[in-house]
Amino acid sequence: MGLAVLSMGLAASFIRTPVFGFSFVFAVCAAVAGGLGLWILLSGVPRRLRPRWYRGERGR
């Protein structure tokens, strides 16, 4: 999420230049990736994506 905030600030500083489109797209992608990561963190990682040692410890 920090990268998304930094990218939004960068996009705002380039608002009247041709670089704005690129920085805005990067900021949106960073925000979506951060949101997706936060959702996965809060909802839990699916069992098939967990390491084998973690599954073994949770099974005990």
Coordinates of C-alpha atoms in Angstrom, one line a residue, residues 20-57:
F20 CA 1.0 11.3 -16.1
G21 CA -0.7 8.5 -17.9
F22 CA 2.1 6.1 -17.2
S23 CA 2.4 7.1 -13.6
F24 CA -1.3 6.9 -13.1
V25 CA -1.5 3.4 -14.5
F26 CA 1.4 2.3 -12.3
A27 CA -0.4 3.8 -9.3
V28 CA -3.6 2.0 -10.0
C29 CA -1.8 -1.3 -10.5
A30 CA 0.1 -0.8 -7.2
A31 CA -3.2 0.0 -5.4
V32 CA -4.9 -3.1 -6.9
A33 CA -1.9 -5.3 -6.0
G34 CA -1.9 -3.9 -2.5
G35 CA -5.6 -4.4 -2.0
L36 CA -5.3 -8.0 -3.3
G37 CA -2.4 -8.7 -1.0
L38 CA -4.3 -7.3 2.0
W39 CA -7.4 -9.4 1.1
I40 CA -5.3 -12.5 0.9
L41 CA -3.6 -11.7 4.2
L42 CA -7.0 -11.2 6.0
S43 CA -8.9 -14.1 4.4
G44 CA -6.0 -16.6 4.7
V45 CA -3.9 -18.3 2.2
P46 CA -5.4 -21.2 0.4
R47 CA -4.1 -24.6 1.6
R48 CA -2.5 -25.5 -1.7
L49 CA -0.4 -22.3 -1.5
R50 CA 1.0 -22.9 2.0
P51 CA 4.4 -24.5 2.5
R52 CA 4.5 -28.1 3.3
W53 CA 6.1 -27.6 6.7
Y54 CA 3.3 -25.1 7.6
R55 CA 0.6 -27.5 6.7
G56 CA 2.4 -30.2 8.8
E57 CA 2.6 -27.9 11.9

